[in-house]
Coordinates of C-alpha atoms and ligand atoms in Angstrom, one line a residue:
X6 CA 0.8 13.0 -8.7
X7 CA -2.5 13.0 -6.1
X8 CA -2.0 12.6 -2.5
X9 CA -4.1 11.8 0.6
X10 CA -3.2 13.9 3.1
X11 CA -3.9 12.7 6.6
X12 CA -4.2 14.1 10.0
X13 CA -2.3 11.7 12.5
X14 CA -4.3 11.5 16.2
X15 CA -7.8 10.7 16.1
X16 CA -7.7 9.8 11.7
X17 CA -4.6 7.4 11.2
X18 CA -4.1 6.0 14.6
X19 CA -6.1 6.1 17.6
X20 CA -5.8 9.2 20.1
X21 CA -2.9 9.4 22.6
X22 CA -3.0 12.7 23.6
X23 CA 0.7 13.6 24.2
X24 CA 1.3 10.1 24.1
X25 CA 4.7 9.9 22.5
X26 CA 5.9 6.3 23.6
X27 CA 5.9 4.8 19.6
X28 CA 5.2 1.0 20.8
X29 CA 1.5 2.0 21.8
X30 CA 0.7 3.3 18.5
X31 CA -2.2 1.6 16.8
X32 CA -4.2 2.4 13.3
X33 CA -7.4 3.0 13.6
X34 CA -9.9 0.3 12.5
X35 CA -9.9 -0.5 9.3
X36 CA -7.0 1.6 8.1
X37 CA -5.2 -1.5 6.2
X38 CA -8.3 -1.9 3.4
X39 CA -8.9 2.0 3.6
X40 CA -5.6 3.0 2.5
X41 CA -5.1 -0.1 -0.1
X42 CA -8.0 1.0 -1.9
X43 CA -6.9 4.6 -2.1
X44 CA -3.1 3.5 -2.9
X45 CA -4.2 1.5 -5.7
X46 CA -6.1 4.1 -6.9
X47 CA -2.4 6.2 -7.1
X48 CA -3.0 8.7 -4.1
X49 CA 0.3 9.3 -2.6
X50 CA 0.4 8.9 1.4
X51 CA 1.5 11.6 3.9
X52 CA 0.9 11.9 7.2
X53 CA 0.8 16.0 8.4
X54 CA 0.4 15.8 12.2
X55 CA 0.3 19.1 14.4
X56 CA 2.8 18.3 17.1
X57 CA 2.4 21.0 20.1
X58 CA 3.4 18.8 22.8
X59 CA 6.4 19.7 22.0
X60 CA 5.7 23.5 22.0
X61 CA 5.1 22.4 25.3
X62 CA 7.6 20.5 26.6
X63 CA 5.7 17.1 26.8
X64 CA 8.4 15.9 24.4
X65 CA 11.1 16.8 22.0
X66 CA 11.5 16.7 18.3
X67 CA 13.8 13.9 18.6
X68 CA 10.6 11.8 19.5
X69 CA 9.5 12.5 16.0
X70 CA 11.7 9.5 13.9
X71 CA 10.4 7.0 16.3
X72 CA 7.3 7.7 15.8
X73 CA 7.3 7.9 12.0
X74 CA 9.4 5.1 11.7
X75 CA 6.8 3.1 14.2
X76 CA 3.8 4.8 11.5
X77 CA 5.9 3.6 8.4
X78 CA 6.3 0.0 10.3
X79 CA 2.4 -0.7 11.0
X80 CA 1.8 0.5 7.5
X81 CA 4.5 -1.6 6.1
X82 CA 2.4 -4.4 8.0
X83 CA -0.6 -3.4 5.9
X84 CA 1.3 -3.8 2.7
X85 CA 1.6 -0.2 2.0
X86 CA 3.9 2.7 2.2
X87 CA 3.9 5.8 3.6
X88 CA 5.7 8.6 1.2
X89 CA 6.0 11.8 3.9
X90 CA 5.3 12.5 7.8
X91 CA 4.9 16.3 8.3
X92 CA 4.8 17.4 11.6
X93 CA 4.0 21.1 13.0
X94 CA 6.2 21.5 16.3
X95 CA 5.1 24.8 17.0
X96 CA 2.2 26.3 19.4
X97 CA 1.9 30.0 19.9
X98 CA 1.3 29.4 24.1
X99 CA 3.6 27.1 24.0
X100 CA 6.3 27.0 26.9
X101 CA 9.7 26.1 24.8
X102 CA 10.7 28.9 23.4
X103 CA 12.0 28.0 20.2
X104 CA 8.8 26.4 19.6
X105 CA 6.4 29.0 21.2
X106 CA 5.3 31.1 18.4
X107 CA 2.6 31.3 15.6
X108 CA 3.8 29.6 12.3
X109 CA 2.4 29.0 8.7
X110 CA 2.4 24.7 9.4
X111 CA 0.3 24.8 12.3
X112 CA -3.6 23.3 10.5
X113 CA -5.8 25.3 10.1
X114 CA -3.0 26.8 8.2
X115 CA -1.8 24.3 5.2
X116 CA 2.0 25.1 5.2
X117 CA 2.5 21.6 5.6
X118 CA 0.1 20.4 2.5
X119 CA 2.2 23.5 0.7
X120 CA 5.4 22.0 1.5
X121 CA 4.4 18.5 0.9
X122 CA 3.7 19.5 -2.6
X123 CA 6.5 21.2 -3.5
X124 CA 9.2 18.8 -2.4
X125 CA 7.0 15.5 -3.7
X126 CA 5.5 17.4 -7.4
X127 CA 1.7 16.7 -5.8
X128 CA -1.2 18.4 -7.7
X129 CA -3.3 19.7 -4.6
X130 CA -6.3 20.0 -6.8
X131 CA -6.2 16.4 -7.2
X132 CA -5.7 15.5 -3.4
X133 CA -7.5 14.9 -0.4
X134 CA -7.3 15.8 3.4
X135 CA -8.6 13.7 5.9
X136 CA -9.0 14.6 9.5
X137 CA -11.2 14.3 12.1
X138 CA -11.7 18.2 12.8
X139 CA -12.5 21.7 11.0
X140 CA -8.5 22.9 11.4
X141 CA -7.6 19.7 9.4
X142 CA -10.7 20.8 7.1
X143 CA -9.5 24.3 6.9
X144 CA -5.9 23.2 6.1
X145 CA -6.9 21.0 3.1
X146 CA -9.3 23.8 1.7
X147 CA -6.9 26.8 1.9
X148 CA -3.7 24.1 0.1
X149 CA -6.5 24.1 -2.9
X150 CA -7.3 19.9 -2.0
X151 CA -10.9 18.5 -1.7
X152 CA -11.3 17.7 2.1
X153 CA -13.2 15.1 4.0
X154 CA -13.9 15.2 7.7
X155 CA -14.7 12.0 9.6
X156 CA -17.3 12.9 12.1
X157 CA -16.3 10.9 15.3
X158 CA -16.9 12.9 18.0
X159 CA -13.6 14.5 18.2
X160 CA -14.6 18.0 16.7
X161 CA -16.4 19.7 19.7
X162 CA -16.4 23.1 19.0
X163 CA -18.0 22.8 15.5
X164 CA -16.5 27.2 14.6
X165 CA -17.9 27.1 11.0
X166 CA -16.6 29.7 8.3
X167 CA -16.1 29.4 4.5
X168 CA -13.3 28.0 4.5
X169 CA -14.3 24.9 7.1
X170 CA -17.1 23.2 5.1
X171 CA -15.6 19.7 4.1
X172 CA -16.4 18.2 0.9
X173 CA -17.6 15.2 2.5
X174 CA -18.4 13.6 5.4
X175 CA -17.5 10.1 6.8
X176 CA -18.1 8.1 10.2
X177 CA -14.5 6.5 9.7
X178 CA -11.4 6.0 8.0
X179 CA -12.7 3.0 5.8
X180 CA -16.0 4.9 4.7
X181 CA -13.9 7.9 3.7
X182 CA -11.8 5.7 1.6
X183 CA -15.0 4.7 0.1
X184 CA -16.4 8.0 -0.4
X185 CA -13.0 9.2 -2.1
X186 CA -12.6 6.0 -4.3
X187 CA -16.3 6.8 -5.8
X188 CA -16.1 10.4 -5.9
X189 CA -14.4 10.4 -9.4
X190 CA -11.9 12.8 -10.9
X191 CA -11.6 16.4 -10.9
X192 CA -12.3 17.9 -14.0
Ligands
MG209 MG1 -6.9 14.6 14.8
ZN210 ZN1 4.4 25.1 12.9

């Protein structure tokens, strides 16, 4: 099985920073035909989300359910289904201390890709990663997936490296989809 992996704030659903409250959740513009056109072509759909605010105390993990469940409800709207939500609680500066310390799920590292994988049988090779800066880019291409970076002003820092050069490049969700759906099988 192939999967899209995607980065929550800024990719799937418009940016709240520490926003937790799951009524105010909205997908991004044309999410609904992006994602129909990739489910139909057999990708999988996970969400892996770096969570810090709760690292630092902005909310707790228990916040986490709502939200997926509000994710899983929008999508649901949108006829389609959302097979995982991974979410990275951790933050090395963080201020709660169970939380405050480096970890291997925290993009730019892809222990969350890794895990999805194991425990849903996905051929990385085969997948995607879309997010909307170089850490979700750097995640994809250390799990072994092709990666594509929507460009939409959220990346500011633009640190390059080896490992942070997307395979493509897309202005939104919708063109991604379009980008991935003509980019043809691995080989
Ligand atoms: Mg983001
Ligand atoms: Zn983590």
């Amino acid at each position: 099985m192939k999967a899209i992996f995607l980065d929550n704030d800024g990719t799937l659903v418009d940016d709240m920073p520490f926003a937790a409250e799951p009524r105010r959740i909205r997908l991004v513009n044309g999410a609904g035909p992006a994602l129909r056109l990739l489910s139909g072509l057999d990708y999988r759909l996970f969400v892996v989300a770096n969570q810090s605010g709760i690292a630092h105390g902005c909310f707790g993990e228990d916040a986490m359910t709502p939200m997926s469940d509000r994710l899983r409800d929008l999508l649901f709207r949108e006829q389609l289904t959302l097979d995982g939500f991974y979410y990275c609680p951790h933050h090395p500066l963080g201020t709660v201390s169970n939380y405050a310390h480096a970890c291997t799920c925290r993009k730019p590292s892809p222990g969350m890709l890794l895990r999805a994988a194991h425990e849903h049988d996905i051929d990385l090779r085969a997948s995607w990663m879309i997010g909307d800066i170089l850490h979700d880019v750097e995640a994809g291409n250390r799990a072994g997936c092709r990666t594509l970076l929507i460009d939409n002003g959220n990346e500011t820092e633009w640190r390059l490296g080896p490992r942070r050069l997307p395979t493509r490049i897309a202005p939104d969700l919708y063109h991604a989809a379009m980008l991935i759906a003509g980019h043809g099988d691995p080989c």
